[in-house]
């Protein structure tokens, strides 16, 4: 986690660093800090908490400098305080460093350095890097070689940026396991953990690969491998607009992203549906279609919300593609002995494309010889680049820590993959065309659901003080129950559990009383009657019930306290609709509890540590 940004050019770097850090705050917001080169020394300002606190300090100190680096932290080693905030510096303050990642051998390195008389200020693992670099400088090596030698001694992951007042014409950056992108400007260059931080200044970027190190000057850069071999880099043109990462008049990114779903869902399907042939066309899977269709097994792996999307994908692929599907938590994948065969296809789903667990699981599957596909949102992310083939979900930047529009766009892509594989197998033209028609109707149906916003806000008011929540659904809507519960707990801090509705009677029913709200996802589908029986069981025990129901369902109103009516669609696509009221409910409850929905406590948007 953690966000890194840097600037070298003719302008004052400080406002550029602060605005970049604000855009990276979703990666961590425990503390923030910047360092700028100012004549012959590195000036550092740090603060505990959000970038806005740092910003005030920076203005008070009138900090100025044309070369600078900045960091926003998600704490791993050492509590979130000012001392542990980055940048870290060597003893004479000539060298400063920011780091995203974890140095696994830091305690051995720290002991060695301490024996040599180095004094450490912080409890972080990151501080060892700056002292190590300093030790090589003291041996007479130049800045670049000192950084390179230091990095060669590290075990773990890093995205680092370093500045040195005795070589003030450059920033040195390197990457291993943590993302780093270089932004190319006109007589100025930028560095960042992701393009959101620099898209306002340039659309030309270069992605650094693992084990690469680069010297960034104001007018050029040189990239090499950590073993000191020249690295040939390609400049990529970004398609993203700077205003895509603004709140666009909404109070929170999360609300903006919920409201964007008619467009993001449309963008995920745009140009990918061939109605005449009843099939989908996915450019990123070109040449692999038959191999995927011939797989003996499909394994989908992901974390968090993306894992919930994977569960829906399992239902879709098994219903239409006659292929056994397994879903695995990426964080567990490596810690057993997954039986992976060359005839398997593995799909790794990740909004950020940088989740450490998902990336590591993908690398393990690749090593075992299976076909490895990525389903990502962030273009050029590690999972997107390292997978053999893949599909972008085109949801646009998702900044709110709670994933919303990425989930529904992931489900569209999984539906498109299902359609493609199904049509290579026994799915008929008519059935394929029916699925396409239903997919195409989704943006309008989503608009209808979004128009229920103020109705859902009123329901949120009634339940905002609840201590616990149960979310219950069956079949395709079981993963939606899990997702609804995750949304609520991560932003409102209310304990919530998602369950298959029929599992309730095997234990959770003991929790039901007049204080326990239960949210049922109960559209009129093949399991509707069974879900109604489960609703009756909660009613009999005086539980409070909110139902997500079909718009033509009048019967349910007499059984529940509140119903939220949504349009119908085919079963495989229902989660794309039924999840949206749950996103809105969680959002409004969190706002009413006075919480920061975009930056919930203890969380970060992309979890780039294990
Ligand atoms: O970027 P990814 O999709 O790989 O992220 C996976 C999870 O960390 C993420 O979905 C997380 O659970 C969200 N905070 C959920 O809202």
XYZ file of C-alpha atoms and ligand atoms in Angstrom:
626
model
C 0.000 0.000 0.000
C 1.234 3.585 0.491
C 1.369 6.149 -2.293
C 4.464 7.646 -3.828
C 4.772 10.771 -5.936
C 7.694 12.839 -7.211
C 8.509 15.803 -9.439
C 11.605 17.195 -11.143
C 11.416 20.264 -13.398
C 11.392 24.042 -13.242
C 8.202 24.547 -11.236
C 7.770 24.511 -7.481
C 7.280 20.798 -6.777
C 5.279 21.319 -3.563
C 1.752 21.893 -4.968
C 2.319 19.079 -7.471
C 3.319 16.702 -4.680
C 0.374 17.696 -2.489
C -2.182 17.296 -5.271
C -0.613 13.964 -6.249
C -0.741 12.748 -2.649
C -4.416 13.692 -2.407
C -5.110 11.520 -5.424
C -3.095 8.681 -3.896
C -4.673 8.927 -0.467
C -6.857 5.942 -1.264
C -3.656 3.868 -0.935
C -3.190 4.848 2.702
C -3.829 7.805 4.955
C -2.128 7.099 8.265
C 0.479 9.805 7.718
C 1.996 11.834 4.904
C 5.208 13.673 4.169
C 7.252 15.397 1.504
C 10.882 16.230 0.956
C 12.156 18.858 -1.476
C 15.633 19.775 -2.599
C 16.321 23.291 -1.535
C 19.855 24.590 -2.295
C 22.196 22.000 -0.757
C 19.809 20.234 1.589
C 16.656 18.137 1.621
C 13.870 19.795 3.587
C 11.312 17.407 5.037
C 7.825 18.047 6.380
C 5.704 15.230 7.746
C 2.478 14.857 9.652
C 0.295 12.190 11.187
C -3.058 11.688 9.458
C -4.406 12.978 6.197
C -2.675 14.932 3.427
C -4.814 17.977 4.271
C -2.972 18.238 7.622
C 0.366 18.019 5.818
C -0.785 20.644 3.348
C -1.420 23.183 6.136
C 2.046 22.561 7.578
C 3.694 22.903 4.196
C 1.982 26.259 3.601
C 3.028 27.512 7.056
C 6.658 26.582 6.351
C 6.565 28.158 2.851
C 8.319 25.082 1.490
C 9.638 25.452 -2.056
C 11.869 23.434 -4.382
C 11.949 22.200 -7.971
C 12.771 18.607 -7.050
C 10.669 16.720 -4.530
C 9.164 13.440 -3.399
C 6.018 12.749 -1.350
C 4.450 9.785 0.421
C 1.131 8.835 1.963
C 1.383 5.893 4.342
C -0.576 2.802 5.263
C 1.285 1.597 8.331
C 2.872 -1.851 8.403
C 5.954 -1.553 10.648
C 5.597 1.033 13.380
C 2.540 2.927 14.522
C 1.083 5.725 12.409
C 2.876 8.721 13.912
C 5.004 11.564 12.588
C 8.357 9.888 13.273
C 7.379 6.805 11.298
C 5.985 8.925 8.454
C 8.027 9.033 5.247
C 10.331 10.461 3.862
C 13.157 8.984 5.908
C 16.622 10.484 5.814
C 20.242 9.594 6.498
C 21.976 11.077 9.518
C 23.251 14.287 7.863
C 19.964 14.897 6.037
C 21.523 14.862 2.542
C 19.528 11.850 1.385
C 15.771 11.238 1.656
C 13.705 8.251 0.644
C 10.094 7.169 0.331
C 9.089 3.502 0.176
C 6.010 1.445 -0.606
C 6.298 -2.244 0.290
C 7.794 -4.405 3.025
C 11.474 -5.146 3.657
C 11.448 -8.648 5.076
C 15.114 -8.735 6.178
C 15.028 -5.266 7.728
C 15.734 -6.382 11.263
C 18.994 -8.168 10.276
C 20.049 -5.175 8.183
C 19.126 -2.783 10.986
C 21.215 -4.688 13.534
C 24.228 -4.676 11.190
C 23.882 -0.944 10.580
C 23.416 -0.217 14.296
C 26.592 -2.176 15.070
C 28.362 0.177 12.670
C 27.066 3.109 14.721
C 24.035 4.187 12.660
C 21.243 5.744 14.727
C 17.690 4.989 13.640
C 14.886 7.453 14.279
C 11.825 5.409 13.331
C 10.428 1.915 13.895
C 9.893 1.391 10.161
C 11.437 -1.220 7.927
C 11.868 1.507 5.270
C 14.473 3.478 7.199
C 17.083 0.731 6.711
C 17.092 1.440 2.980
C 18.175 5.048 3.351
C 20.974 4.156 5.780
C 22.117 1.329 3.527
C 22.319 3.708 0.561
C 24.231 6.133 2.763
C 26.716 3.421 3.722
C 27.518 2.836 0.031
C 27.828 6.597 -0.583
C 30.295 6.765 2.267
C 32.364 4.069 0.577
C 32.749 6.432 -2.391
C 30.133 5.042 -4.809
C 28.011 7.474 -6.780
C 24.324 7.990 -5.988
C 22.964 5.605 -8.631
C 25.327 2.761 -7.779
C 24.747 3.247 -4.038
C 20.987 2.873 -4.489
C 21.492 -0.132 -6.724
C 23.846 -1.869 -4.270
C 21.474 -1.158 -1.395
C 18.494 -2.583 -3.254
C 20.467 -5.713 -4.063
C 20.737 -6.375 -0.316
C 16.984 -6.193 0.280
C 14.494 -9.037 0.576
C 10.839 -8.157 0.167
C 9.006 -5.648 -1.953
C 9.579 -2.031 -2.778
C 8.662 0.934 -4.866
C 11.185 3.575 -3.832
C 12.121 7.112 -4.755
C 15.263 8.774 -3.431
C 16.758 12.263 -3.699
C 20.293 13.331 -2.733
C 21.333 16.923 -2.209
C 24.841 16.275 -3.561
C 23.406 15.070 -6.914
C 20.371 17.361 -7.096
C 19.679 16.895 -10.804
C 17.888 13.546 -10.425
C 15.395 11.375 -8.574
C 16.243 7.679 -8.436
C 13.341 5.256 -8.449
C 13.146 1.474 -8.396
C 10.505 -1.173 -8.209
C 10.119 -4.734 -6.999
C 6.587 -5.879 -6.312
C 5.157 -2.367 -5.772
C 3.997 -0.296 -8.733
C 5.903 2.676 -10.090
C 5.167 4.774 -13.121
C 7.205 7.594 -14.687
C 5.267 10.510 -16.218
C 7.024 12.193 -19.131
C 6.535 15.963 -19.394
C 8.093 18.816 -21.321
C 11.339 19.676 -19.497
C 9.803 18.074 -16.404
C 9.167 14.523 -15.263
C 6.991 12.893 -12.638
C 6.926 9.648 -10.737
C 4.005 7.997 -8.963
C 2.595 4.760 -7.605
C -0.188 5.113 -10.090
C -1.194 7.382 -12.911
C -4.044 9.028 -10.957
C -1.449 11.187 -9.219
C 0.050 12.608 -12.418
C -2.651 12.427 -15.083
C -3.390 16.136 -14.582
C 0.136 16.942 -15.826
C 0.938 14.403 -18.522
C -0.617 11.616 -20.552
C 2.699 9.964 -21.478
C 3.895 7.341 -19.070
C 6.471 4.598 -18.710
C 5.758 1.652 -16.426
C 8.742 0.431 -14.483
C 8.976 -3.374 -14.227
C 10.103 -5.396 -11.238
C 13.858 -5.261 -10.651
C 14.268 -2.079 -12.644
C 15.848 1.130 -11.449
C 15.767 4.514 -13.178
C 17.442 7.891 -12.906
C 14.890 10.606 -13.614
C 16.248 13.964 -14.772
C 14.075 16.949 -15.719
C 14.590 16.270 -19.452
C 15.249 12.517 -19.704
C 15.422 9.242 -17.826
C 17.677 6.181 -17.918
C 16.305 2.801 -16.901
C 18.443 -0.205 -16.063
C 17.885 -3.488 -14.292
C 18.982 -3.889 -10.748
C 21.778 -6.067 -12.148
C 22.880 -2.982 -14.150
C 21.787 -4.041 -17.642
C 20.097 -1.444 -19.857
C 16.269 -1.706 -19.796
C 14.455 -0.651 -22.969
C 11.264 1.169 -22.010
C 8.192 2.027 -24.042
C 6.309 5.300 -23.615
C 2.565 4.612 -23.326
C -0.173 7.163 -24.087
C -2.836 7.290 -21.347
C -6.470 7.392 -22.438
C -7.693 8.645 -19.092
C -8.843 12.239 -18.569
C -7.814 14.194 -15.472
C -11.440 14.965 -14.533
C -12.177 11.246 -14.274
C -10.427 11.329 -10.912
C -12.430 14.257 -9.486
C -15.543 13.981 -7.323
C -17.532 15.689 -10.082
C -19.785 17.583 -7.661
C -20.619 14.561 -5.482
C -19.974 14.632 -1.772
C -17.930 11.444 -1.927
C -16.124 9.393 -4.546
C -18.134 6.369 -3.443
C -21.438 8.058 -4.264
C -20.066 9.311 -7.578
C -18.896 5.806 -8.429
C -22.245 4.246 -7.470
C -24.017 6.797 -9.666
C -21.630 6.185 -12.573
C -22.718 2.575 -12.940
C -25.014 3.010 -15.961
C -21.952 4.308 -17.854
C -19.335 2.006 -16.328
C -21.485 -1.063 -17.014
C -22.017 0.167 -20.573
C -18.279 0.765 -21.017
C -17.549 -2.774 -19.862
C -19.751 -4.206 -22.644
C -19.173 -1.538 -25.315
C -18.058 -2.966 -28.676
C -17.867 -6.453 -27.233
C -21.282 -7.910 -28.155
C -22.009 -9.447 -31.573
C -25.785 -9.838 -31.597
C -25.998 -11.602 -35.007
C -23.769 -14.399 -33.748
C -25.081 -14.320 -30.174
C -21.502 -14.109 -28.914
C -19.050 -11.721 -27.283
C -15.787 -10.549 -28.803
C -13.034 -9.920 -26.283
C -9.917 -8.527 -27.972
C -7.706 -9.358 -24.997
C -8.576 -13.061 -25.272
C -8.040 -13.275 -29.042
C -6.370 -16.528 -29.988
C -7.160 -18.087 -26.600
C -10.926 -18.608 -27.073
C -10.743 -22.281 -27.996
C -8.144 -23.055 -25.347
C -10.382 -21.530 -22.674
C -13.411 -23.409 -23.997
C -11.408 -26.663 -23.966
C -10.213 -26.207 -20.365
C -10.985 -29.138 -18.138
C -11.471 -26.752 -15.239
C -11.643 -23.030 -14.615
C -10.311 -21.614 -11.363
C -11.112 -18.019 -10.446
C -9.088 -16.343 -7.773
C -9.305 -12.890 -6.191
C -9.673 -11.028 -2.880
C -12.454 -9.032 -1.223
C -15.114 -7.670 -3.536
C -13.353 -9.161 -6.549
C -13.664 -12.554 -4.851
C -17.416 -12.000 -4.590
C -17.447 -11.280 -8.329
C -15.537 -14.543 -8.808
C -18.291 -16.432 -6.944
C -20.917 -14.983 -9.284
C -18.646 -15.983 -12.193
C -18.651 -19.565 -10.907
C -22.459 -19.674 -11.077
C -22.438 -18.169 -14.592
C -19.772 -20.454 -16.077
C -21.219 -23.606 -14.531
C -24.747 -22.743 -15.721
C -23.815 -22.066 -19.336
C -20.429 -23.609 -20.102
C -20.439 -27.210 -18.799
C -17.101 -26.692 -17.129
C -16.270 -27.295 -13.477
C -15.356 -24.025 -11.779
C -13.575 -23.447 -8.506
C -13.195 -20.154 -6.683
C -10.212 -19.548 -4.456
C -9.217 -16.754 -2.134
C -5.964 -15.518 -3.682
C -4.632 -15.015 -0.167
C -4.985 -18.750 0.541
C -3.983 -20.054 -2.866
C -0.240 -20.305 -2.241
C -0.551 -21.618 1.274
C -1.841 -25.009 0.273
C -0.753 -27.123 -2.638
C -3.221 -26.139 -5.356
C -3.509 -28.880 -7.943
C -3.094 -26.959 -11.177
C -2.940 -28.726 -14.505
C -1.880 -27.455 -17.913
C -5.455 -28.061 -19.059
C -6.791 -25.580 -16.483
C -7.596 -21.924 -17.093
C -7.111 -19.556 -14.192
C -8.826 -16.192 -14.079
C -7.442 -13.605 -11.654
C -9.786 -10.716 -10.925
C -8.479 -7.476 -9.451
C -9.738 -3.927 -9.725
C -6.315 -2.456 -9.005
C -4.315 -5.199 -10.670
C -1.811 -4.718 -7.837
C -3.230 -6.763 -4.952
C -0.187 -8.601 -3.600
C -2.041 -11.834 -2.789
C -3.691 -12.014 -6.207
C -0.451 -11.217 -8.005
C 1.433 -13.878 -6.066
C -1.303 -16.473 -6.704
C -1.191 -15.628 -10.402
C 2.581 -16.084 -10.547
C 2.245 -19.454 -8.797
C -0.396 -20.621 -11.310
C 1.792 -19.448 -14.191
C 4.727 -21.413 -12.806
C 2.528 -24.503 -12.829
C 1.882 -24.127 -16.546
C -1.830 -23.235 -16.617
C -3.348 -20.599 -18.869
C -3.487 -17.435 -16.773
C -5.973 -14.647 -17.526
C -6.377 -11.283 -15.814
C -9.576 -9.290 -15.351
C -8.451 -5.839 -14.201
C -9.571 -2.255 -14.147
C -6.275 -0.403 -13.924
C -4.653 -0.357 -17.345
C -0.995 -1.339 -17.277
C -1.236 -2.754 -13.736
C 0.976 -5.671 -12.734
C -1.709 -8.359 -13.072
C -2.785 -6.969 -16.447
C 0.778 -7.032 -17.719
C 1.865 -10.356 -16.291
C -1.184 -12.411 -17.288
C -0.995 -14.243 -20.623
C -4.236 -12.685 -21.806
C -7.037 -10.755 -20.213
C -9.920 -8.354 -20.284
C -10.080 -4.826 -18.955
C -13.341 -3.955 -17.233
C -13.134 -0.268 -18.302
C -14.915 0.989 -15.175
C -12.759 4.117 -15.056
C -10.752 5.137 -11.977
C -12.272 3.840 -8.757
C -11.056 5.987 -5.881
C -13.497 5.189 -3.054
C -11.923 2.479 -0.925
C -15.184 0.525 -1.017
C -15.413 -1.045 -4.446
C -18.714 -0.432 -6.238
C -18.597 0.213 -9.978
C -15.652 -2.149 -10.384
C -17.789 -5.001 -9.004
C -20.626 -4.512 -11.488
C -18.167 -4.064 -14.378
C -16.349 -7.256 -13.316
C -19.684 -9.085 -13.469
C -20.306 -7.772 -16.984
C -16.913 -9.071 -18.099
C -17.565 -12.438 -16.467
C -20.911 -12.579 -18.299
C -19.103 -11.815 -21.567
C -16.534 -14.544 -20.921
C -19.403 -16.927 -20.114
C -21.099 -16.001 -23.367
C -17.918 -16.533 -25.353
C -17.113 -19.901 -23.769
C -20.769 -20.998 -23.827
C -21.063 -20.302 -27.549
C -17.902 -22.322 -28.207
C -19.760 -25.149 -26.452
C -23.467 -25.930 -26.542
C -25.100 -22.552 -25.819
C -27.564 -21.936 -28.638
C -27.659 -18.836 -30.843
C -31.085 -17.926 -29.476
C -29.932 -18.256 -25.870
C -26.791 -16.255 -26.664
C -28.882 -13.506 -28.242
C -31.217 -13.485 -25.271
C -28.284 -12.984 -22.910
C -27.012 -10.123 -25.108
C -30.407 -8.434 -25.087
C -30.519 -8.640 -21.315
C -26.949 -7.366 -20.918
C -27.747 -4.409 -23.161
C -30.812 -3.532 -21.106
C -28.840 -3.214 -17.870
C -27.746 0.470 -18.007
C -31.371 1.650 -18.194
C -32.404 -0.682 -15.384
C -29.525 0.582 -13.248
C -30.710 4.165 -13.810
C -34.107 3.151 -12.421
C -32.500 1.679 -9.316
C -30.364 4.771 -8.785
C -33.515 6.883 -8.813
C -34.419 5.147 -5.519
C -31.565 6.945 -3.784
C -33.669 9.140 -1.482
C -35.982 6.223 -0.609
C -32.933 4.173 0.376
C -31.533 7.115 2.340
C -34.731 7.122 4.444
C -34.346 3.423 5.159
C -30.722 4.074 6.146
C -31.914 6.626 8.710
C -34.021 3.919 10.422
C -31.159 1.432 10.627
C -28.106 3.613 11.126
C -27.751 2.717 14.807
C -28.027 -1.048 14.386
C -25.174 -3.006 15.933
C -25.363 -5.988 13.590
C -26.824 -6.894 10.213
C -27.501 -10.144 8.396
C -27.525 -10.280 4.583
C -29.205 -13.316 3.068
C -29.529 -14.509 -0.521
C -29.583 -17.747 -2.482
C -28.020 -18.924 -5.724
C -26.647 -16.013 -7.711
C -27.654 -13.680 -4.895
C -25.619 -15.421 -2.218
C -22.402 -13.643 -3.327
C -24.454 -10.424 -3.385
C -25.329 -11.014 0.280
C -21.603 -11.340 1.023
C -20.874 -8.168 -0.913
C -23.676 -6.213 0.806
C -22.305 -7.230 4.207
C -18.735 -6.312 3.234
C -19.831 -2.890 1.976
C -21.635 -2.163 5.230
C -18.882 -3.297 7.567
C -16.000 -1.629 5.773
C -17.500 1.855 5.681
C -19.992 1.952 8.589
C -18.066 -0.314 11.041
C -21.327 -2.157 11.760
C -20.784 -5.859 12.145
C -22.486 -7.620 9.226
C -22.569 -11.200 7.979
C -23.582 -12.528 4.580
C -25.075 -16.022 4.411
C -26.834 -18.274 1.945
C -30.441 -17.692 3.072
C -31.081 -21.362 3.770
C -27.972 -21.670 5.940
C -29.535 -19.280 8.428
C -31.416 -22.095 10.119
C -28.128 -23.919 10.723
C -26.906 -21.355 13.229
C -27.300 -17.637 12.548
C -31.031 -17.835 13.259
C -30.048 -17.831 16.943
C -29.058 -14.171 16.490
C -32.487 -13.067 15.306
C -34.477 -10.839 17.634
C -36.268 -7.500 17.339
C -32.903 -5.684 17.145
C -31.446 -7.679 14.275
C -31.994 -6.311 10.782
C -31.908 -8.920 8.012
C -31.538 -7.826 4.408
C -32.985 -10.414 2.028
C -32.105 -10.365 -1.663
C -35.348 -11.844 -2.930
C -36.039 -11.192 -6.617
C -38.692 -13.335 -8.318
C -36.444 -16.128 -9.571
C -36.426 -19.903 -9.281
C -35.582 -19.804 -5.551
C -38.061 -17.037 -4.692
C -40.517 -19.269 -2.800
C -37.741 -20.748 -0.730
C -36.418 -17.287 0.171
C -39.949 -16.273 1.182
C -39.959 -19.225 3.607
C -36.679 -17.927 5.059
C -38.259 -14.475 5.408
C -41.139 -16.068 7.325
C -38.639 -17.718 9.660
C -37.116 -14.329 10.511
C -40.564 -12.733 10.867
C -41.608 -15.439 13.307
C -38.684 -14.381 15.512
C -39.467 -10.659 15.244
C -36.419 -9.817 13.134
C -36.542 -6.573 11.156
C -36.549 -7.232 7.424
C -35.490 -5.205 4.415
C -36.053 -6.960 1.083
C -34.549 -6.277 -2.315
C -37.454 -7.477 -4.456
C -38.755 -7.510 -8.019
C -40.739 -4.444 -9.058
C -43.855 -6.524 -9.776
C -43.770 -8.321 -6.425
C -46.674 -7.055 -4.303
C -46.825 -10.069 -2.049
C -43.537 -9.359 -0.310
C -44.646 -5.978 1.094
C -46.894 -7.593 3.677
C -43.998 -9.709 4.945
C -41.238 -7.152 5.378
C -40.698 -3.791 7.034
C -39.153 -2.201 3.921
C -38.882 -3.396 0.346
C -36.681 -1.893 -2.352
C -38.100 -2.772 -5.748
C -35.749 -3.340 -8.665
C -36.330 -4.327 -12.318
C -36.071 -7.979 -13.337
C -33.477 -9.603 -15.548
C -32.210 -13.123 -16.173
C -30.739 -14.866 -13.127
C -27.103 -14.639 -14.222
C -27.300 -10.846 -14.443
C -29.423 -10.187 -11.360
C -26.393 -9.545 -9.074
C -25.506 -6.543 -11.262
C -28.833 -5.006 -10.277
C -29.427 -6.380 -6.787
C -26.095 -5.199 -5.413
C -26.747 -1.536 -6.194
C -29.364 -0.866 -3.471
C -26.977 -2.536 -1.016
C -24.154 -0.191 -2.045
C -26.491 2.778 -1.531
C -27.750 1.489 1.813
C -24.196 1.046 3.134
C -23.215 4.471 1.801
C -26.096 6.320 3.481
C -25.728 4.472 6.772
C -22.024 5.382 6.895
C -22.702 9.038 6.034
C -25.417 9.228 8.708
C -22.992 7.806 11.243
C -20.657 10.682 10.374
C -17.924 8.487 8.916
C -15.456 9.090 6.117
C -16.813 6.690 3.529
C -14.048 7.230 1.001
C -11.296 6.556 3.495
C -12.556 4.102 6.111
C -10.277 3.438 9.069
C -7.495 0.852 8.773
C -8.124 0.234 5.076
C -6.419 1.140 1.825
C -7.642 0.825 -1.709
C -5.049 -1.501 -3.070
C -3.517 -3.980 -0.704
C -0.008 -4.370 -2.020
C 1.303 -6.161 1.054
C 0.620 -9.749 2.093
O -7.927 -4.329 -6.340
P -8.551 -5.638 -5.983
O -9.833 -5.882 -6.678
O -7.591 -6.788 -6.146
O -8.850 -5.517 -4.430
C -9.333 -6.599 -3.712
C -9.841 -6.163 -2.348
O -8.802 -5.604 -1.588
C -10.968 -5.137 -2.467
O -12.020 -5.626 -3.240
C -11.491 -4.754 -1.071
O -12.106 -5.853 -0.487
C -12.434 -3.565 -1.169
N -12.146 -2.641 -0.124
C -13.864 -3.947 -1.085
O -14.716 -2.853 -1.140
